[in-house]
Amino acid sequence: DTEVTQTPKHLVMGMTNKKSLKCEQHMGHRAMYWYKQKAKKPPELMFVYSYEKLSINESVPSRFSPECPNSSLLNLHLHALQPEDSALYLCASMQSDRGSYEQYFGPGTRLTVT
Amino acid sequence: GENVEQHPSTLSVQEGDSAVIKCTYSDSASNYFPWYKQELGKGPQLIIDIRSNVGEKKDQRIAVTLNKTAKHFSLHITETQPEDSAVYFCAAVPTSGTYKYIFGTGTRLKVLA
């Protein structure tokens, strides 16, 4: 099973709202990723967690706050977003050891900021 | 910085014909090269990958070739079908350190019935 699940599927929020995106995997993967994808563009890396610790922050604005409560879960907390933050937010996971480099993506959360 | 060039940006083929998408990478430390298919409204799906110690890999109608000297790798789809229509992304990955994926810009493939 190579399934990564994400909730919600769609989210509409105002610029003053606080919301959270959730991601879950049960493959025992130790690295988890958040990507942002704009239309007709490749995924753009935001954050990487490795063994539940934040290992990469690609200079993402502080209105995006990641959290990794345990090895299976990844959250992205959203606050005071801007309309330009509207995009597809993708979660991915990877084994990251034993020579396994495949990343598996979830279906994404389509975020619209009004 | 590291980058991956991907061509063409759009590709239309008749059903049953072959399609080829090419990528060129810059980072010599890249040793793993996955290909993803992304259908409308869905997340990217890993369809095939290749490692730097292999020159070619095939899985049914899909094949990937790698020329590490020239830093080129390509996706070949034979006997295309309408359900192959999607956006395809290549990526180059260094297999040490961060394992950060460097994605190509994507190719929109349309298979015409």
Short mmCIF file of C-alpha atoms in Angstrom, two decimals:
data_model
loop_
_atom_site.label_atom_id
_atom_site.label_comp_id
_atom_site.label_asym_id
_atom_site.label_seq_id
_atom_site.Cartn_x
_atom_site.Cartn_y
_atom_site.Cartn_z
CA ASP A 1 0.00 0.00 0.00
CA THR A 2 1.47 3.35 -1.07
CA GLU A 3 -1.32 5.59 0.11
CA VAL A 4 -0.96 9.08 1.50
CA THR A 5 -4.23 10.67 2.58
CA GLN A 6 -4.97 14.37 2.89
CA THR A 7 -7.89 16.25 4.39
CA PRO A 8 -9.77 18.31 3.53
CA LYS A 9 -9.95 17.88 -0.23
CA HIS A 10 -11.08 21.48 -0.71
CA LEU A 11 -10.79 24.49 1.60
CA VAL A 12 -12.01 28.05 1.19
CA MET A 13 -10.83 30.50 3.82
CA GLY A 14 -10.78 34.22 4.41
CA MET A 15 -7.60 36.14 5.04
CA THR A 16 -8.34 36.37 8.78
CA ASN A 17 -9.15 32.71 9.28
CA LYS A 18 -7.08 29.98 10.90
CA LYS A 19 -7.28 26.52 9.39
CA SER A 20 -5.21 23.34 9.24
CA LEU A 21 -4.38 20.82 6.56
CA LYS A 22 -3.79 17.22 7.55
CA CYS A 23 -1.75 14.43 6.02
CA GLU A 24 -1.40 10.80 7.06
CA GLN A 25 0.62 7.82 5.90
CA HIS A 26 0.92 4.31 7.31
CA MET A 27 3.82 3.06 5.24
CA GLY A 28 6.37 3.55 8.01
CA HIS A 29 8.04 6.32 6.05
CA ARG A 30 10.32 8.55 8.09
CA ALA A 31 10.38 11.63 5.86
CA MET A 32 7.31 13.74 5.13
CA TYR A 33 6.98 16.74 2.86
CA TRP A 34 4.72 19.70 2.18
CA TYR A 35 4.64 21.09 -1.35
CA LYS A 36 2.72 23.96 -2.91
CA GLN A 37 1.63 23.63 -6.52
CA LYS A 38 0.31 26.41 -8.70
CA ALA A 39 -1.55 25.67 -11.91
CA LYS A 40 0.64 24.37 -14.74
CA LYS A 41 3.74 24.37 -12.50
CA PRO A 42 5.72 21.60 -10.78
CA PRO A 43 5.39 21.06 -7.04
CA GLU A 44 7.39 23.58 -5.02
CA LEU A 45 8.96 22.31 -1.81
CA MET A 46 7.92 24.06 1.40
CA PHE A 47 8.95 21.87 4.36
CA VAL A 48 10.61 18.53 5.07
CA TYR A 49 10.33 16.53 8.27
CA SER A 50 12.80 13.75 8.84
CA TYR A 51 12.27 11.44 11.82
CA GLU A 52 9.66 13.91 13.11
CA LYS A 53 12.11 16.82 13.12
CA LEU A 54 11.94 19.79 10.75
CA SER A 55 14.95 19.42 8.48
CA ILE A 56 14.16 21.84 5.65
CA ASN A 57 12.20 25.10 5.58
CA GLU A 58 12.40 26.62 2.13
CA SER A 59 12.08 30.19 3.47
CA VAL A 60 8.33 29.82 3.75
CA PRO A 61 6.43 32.78 5.28
CA SER A 62 5.50 32.34 8.93
CA ARG A 63 1.79 32.35 8.09
CA PHE A 64 2.42 28.69 7.21
CA SER A 65 3.32 26.61 10.28
CA PRO A 66 4.10 22.90 9.94
CA GLU A 67 3.74 20.32 12.67
CA CYS A 68 4.63 16.63 12.86
CA PRO A 69 2.84 15.12 15.89
CA ASN A 70 4.16 11.63 15.14
CA SER A 71 5.77 9.63 12.39
CA SER A 72 2.46 9.05 10.56
CA LEU A 73 0.94 12.52 10.73
CA LEU A 74 1.81 15.88 9.27
CA ASN A 75 -0.14 19.09 9.69
CA LEU A 76 0.09 22.49 8.06
CA HIS A 77 -1.41 25.30 10.09
CA LEU A 78 -2.58 28.32 8.12
CA HIS A 79 -3.11 31.84 9.46
CA ALA A 80 -3.60 35.24 7.84
CA LEU A 81 -3.10 33.91 4.34
CA GLN A 82 -3.05 36.03 1.20
CA PRO A 83 -5.00 35.42 -2.02
CA GLU A 84 -1.72 34.49 -3.75
CA ASP A 85 -1.48 31.53 -1.36
CA SER A 86 -4.35 29.89 -3.22
CA ALA A 87 -2.93 26.67 -4.67
CA LEU A 88 -2.94 22.88 -4.44
CA TYR A 89 -1.10 21.79 -1.30
CA LEU A 90 0.48 18.37 -1.59
CA CYS A 91 1.83 16.10 1.09
CA ALA A 92 4.36 13.39 0.28
CA SER A 93 6.29 10.76 2.18
CA MET A 94 9.48 8.81 1.60
CA GLN A 95 11.22 5.92 3.34
CA SER A 96 14.51 7.92 3.27
CA ASP A 97 16.72 5.06 4.32
CA ARG A 98 17.73 1.59 3.10
CA GLY A 99 18.33 3.06 -0.34
CA SER A 100 14.67 3.92 -0.92
CA TYR A 101 14.10 7.35 -2.45
CA GLU A 102 10.58 7.10 -3.87
CA GLN A 103 8.25 9.89 -2.81
CA TYR A 104 4.55 9.11 -2.69
CA PHE A 105 2.13 11.98 -2.96
CA GLY A 106 -1.32 12.46 -1.53
CA PRO A 107 -4.23 13.78 -3.60
CA GLY A 108 -3.74 17.31 -2.31
CA THR A 109 -5.88 19.99 -0.71
CA ARG A 110 -7.20 22.66 -3.08
CA LEU A 111 -6.96 25.89 -1.07
CA THR A 112 -8.73 29.09 -2.06
CA VAL A 113 -8.05 32.25 -0.06
CA THR A 114 -10.71 34.95 -0.44
CA GLY B 1 21.57 26.38 -8.55
CA GLU B 2 20.38 22.93 -9.58
CA ASN B 3 17.75 22.77 -12.26
CA VAL B 4 16.04 20.29 -14.57
CA GLU B 5 14.99 21.27 -18.06
CA GLN B 6 12.05 19.33 -19.53
CA HIS B 7 10.89 19.27 -23.16
CA PRO B 8 8.48 19.55 -24.79
CA SER B 9 6.06 21.55 -22.66
CA THR B 10 3.11 20.15 -24.62
CA LEU B 11 2.86 17.05 -26.77
CA SER B 12 -0.06 15.79 -28.84
CA VAL B 13 0.02 12.30 -30.34
CA GLN B 14 -2.47 10.04 -32.04
CA GLU B 15 -3.69 7.04 -30.11
CA GLY B 16 -1.35 4.14 -30.69
CA ASP B 17 1.66 6.32 -31.47
CA SER B 18 4.70 6.71 -29.19
CA ALA B 19 5.50 9.69 -26.99
CA VAL B 20 8.93 10.78 -25.78
CA ILE B 21 9.65 13.36 -23.08
CA LYS B 22 13.20 14.49 -22.38
CA CYS B 23 14.89 15.96 -19.31
CA THR B 24 18.33 17.40 -18.72
CA TYR B 25 19.72 17.95 -15.23
CA SER B 26 22.63 20.01 -13.94
CA ASP B 27 23.55 18.53 -10.54
CA SER B 28 26.21 15.83 -10.93
CA ALA B 29 25.25 14.49 -7.50
CA SER B 30 21.86 13.36 -8.83
CA ASN B 31 21.60 9.58 -8.77
CA TYR B 32 17.87 8.87 -8.79
CA PHE B 33 15.42 9.93 -11.53
CA PRO B 34 11.68 9.39 -11.00
CA TRP B 35 8.84 10.21 -13.38
CA TYR B 36 5.40 11.29 -12.21
CA LYS B 37 2.03 11.41 -13.95
CA GLN B 38 -0.46 13.98 -12.70
CA GLU B 39 -4.06 13.83 -13.82
CA LEU B 40 -6.37 16.78 -13.43
CA GLY B 41 -7.35 17.36 -9.83
CA LYS B 42 -5.06 14.64 -8.49
CA GLY B 43 -1.67 14.37 -6.86
CA PRO B 44 1.41 13.24 -8.82
CA GLN B 45 1.68 9.46 -9.19
CA LEU B 46 5.06 7.75 -9.47
CA ILE B 47 5.04 5.73 -12.70
CA ILE B 48 8.65 4.68 -13.20
CA ASP B 49 12.10 5.53 -11.93
CA ILE B 50 15.74 4.80 -12.70
CA ARG B 51 18.97 4.89 -10.76
CA SER B 52 22.31 6.10 -12.06
CA ASN B 53 23.84 2.62 -12.23
CA VAL B 54 21.23 1.57 -14.82
CA GLY B 55 20.92 2.77 -18.42
CA GLU B 56 17.38 1.68 -19.19
CA LYS B 57 14.31 0.37 -17.37
CA LYS B 58 11.04 -0.83 -18.82
CA ASP B 59 7.61 -1.50 -17.35
CA GLN B 60 5.06 -2.65 -19.93
CA ARG B 61 4.41 0.34 -22.25
CA ILE B 62 6.63 2.72 -20.31
CA ALA B 63 10.42 2.92 -20.44
CA VAL B 64 13.02 5.31 -19.12
CA THR B 65 16.55 5.78 -20.44
CA LEU B 66 19.45 7.53 -18.73
CA ASN B 67 22.66 8.96 -20.17
CA LYS B 68 24.56 10.00 -17.06
CA THR B 69 27.52 11.34 -19.03
CA ALA B 70 25.31 13.73 -20.94
CA LYS B 71 22.99 14.28 -17.95
CA HIS B 72 19.95 13.37 -20.03
CA PHE B 73 17.07 11.06 -19.21
CA SER B 74 13.91 10.34 -21.17
CA LEU B 75 10.46 8.82 -20.75
CA HIS B 76 9.12 6.67 -23.58
CA ILE B 77 5.46 5.67 -23.79
CA THR B 78 4.52 3.24 -26.55
CA GLU B 79 1.06 2.41 -27.90
CA THR B 80 -0.40 5.48 -26.26
CA GLN B 81 -3.98 5.43 -25.05
CA PRO B 82 -6.38 8.28 -24.18
CA GLU B 83 -5.92 7.52 -20.48
CA ASP B 84 -2.23 8.40 -20.84
CA SER B 85 -3.31 12.03 -21.26
CA ALA B 86 -1.94 13.93 -18.25
CA VAL B 87 0.92 16.17 -17.14
CA TYR B 88 4.22 14.36 -16.71
CA PHE B 89 7.03 15.59 -14.44
CA CYS B 90 10.57 14.33 -14.30
CA ALA B 91 12.81 14.87 -11.28
CA ALA B 92 16.48 14.54 -10.40
CA VAL B 93 17.41 13.57 -6.85
CA PRO B 94 20.77 13.53 -5.06
CA THR B 95 20.89 10.35 -2.98
CA SER B 96 22.81 11.87 -0.11
CA GLY B 97 22.03 14.75 2.17
CA THR B 98 18.54 16.15 1.81
CA TYR B 99 17.16 13.92 -1.00
CA LYS B 100 15.57 17.11 -2.31
CA TYR B 101 13.65 16.54 -5.53
CA ILE B 102 14.40 18.96 -8.37
CA PHE B 103 11.40 18.79 -10.67
CA GLY B 104 11.25 19.54 -14.36
CA THR B 105 8.71 22.06 -15.61
CA GLY B 106 6.24 19.43 -16.82
CA THR B 107 4.90 18.14 -20.12
CA ARG B 108 1.20 18.14 -20.95
CA LEU B 109 0.54 15.03 -23.03
CA LYS B 110 -2.65 14.77 -25.06
CA VAL B 111 -3.48 11.47 -26.72
CA LEU B 112 -6.00 12.01 -29.48
CA ALA B 113 -8.49 9.20 -30.08
#
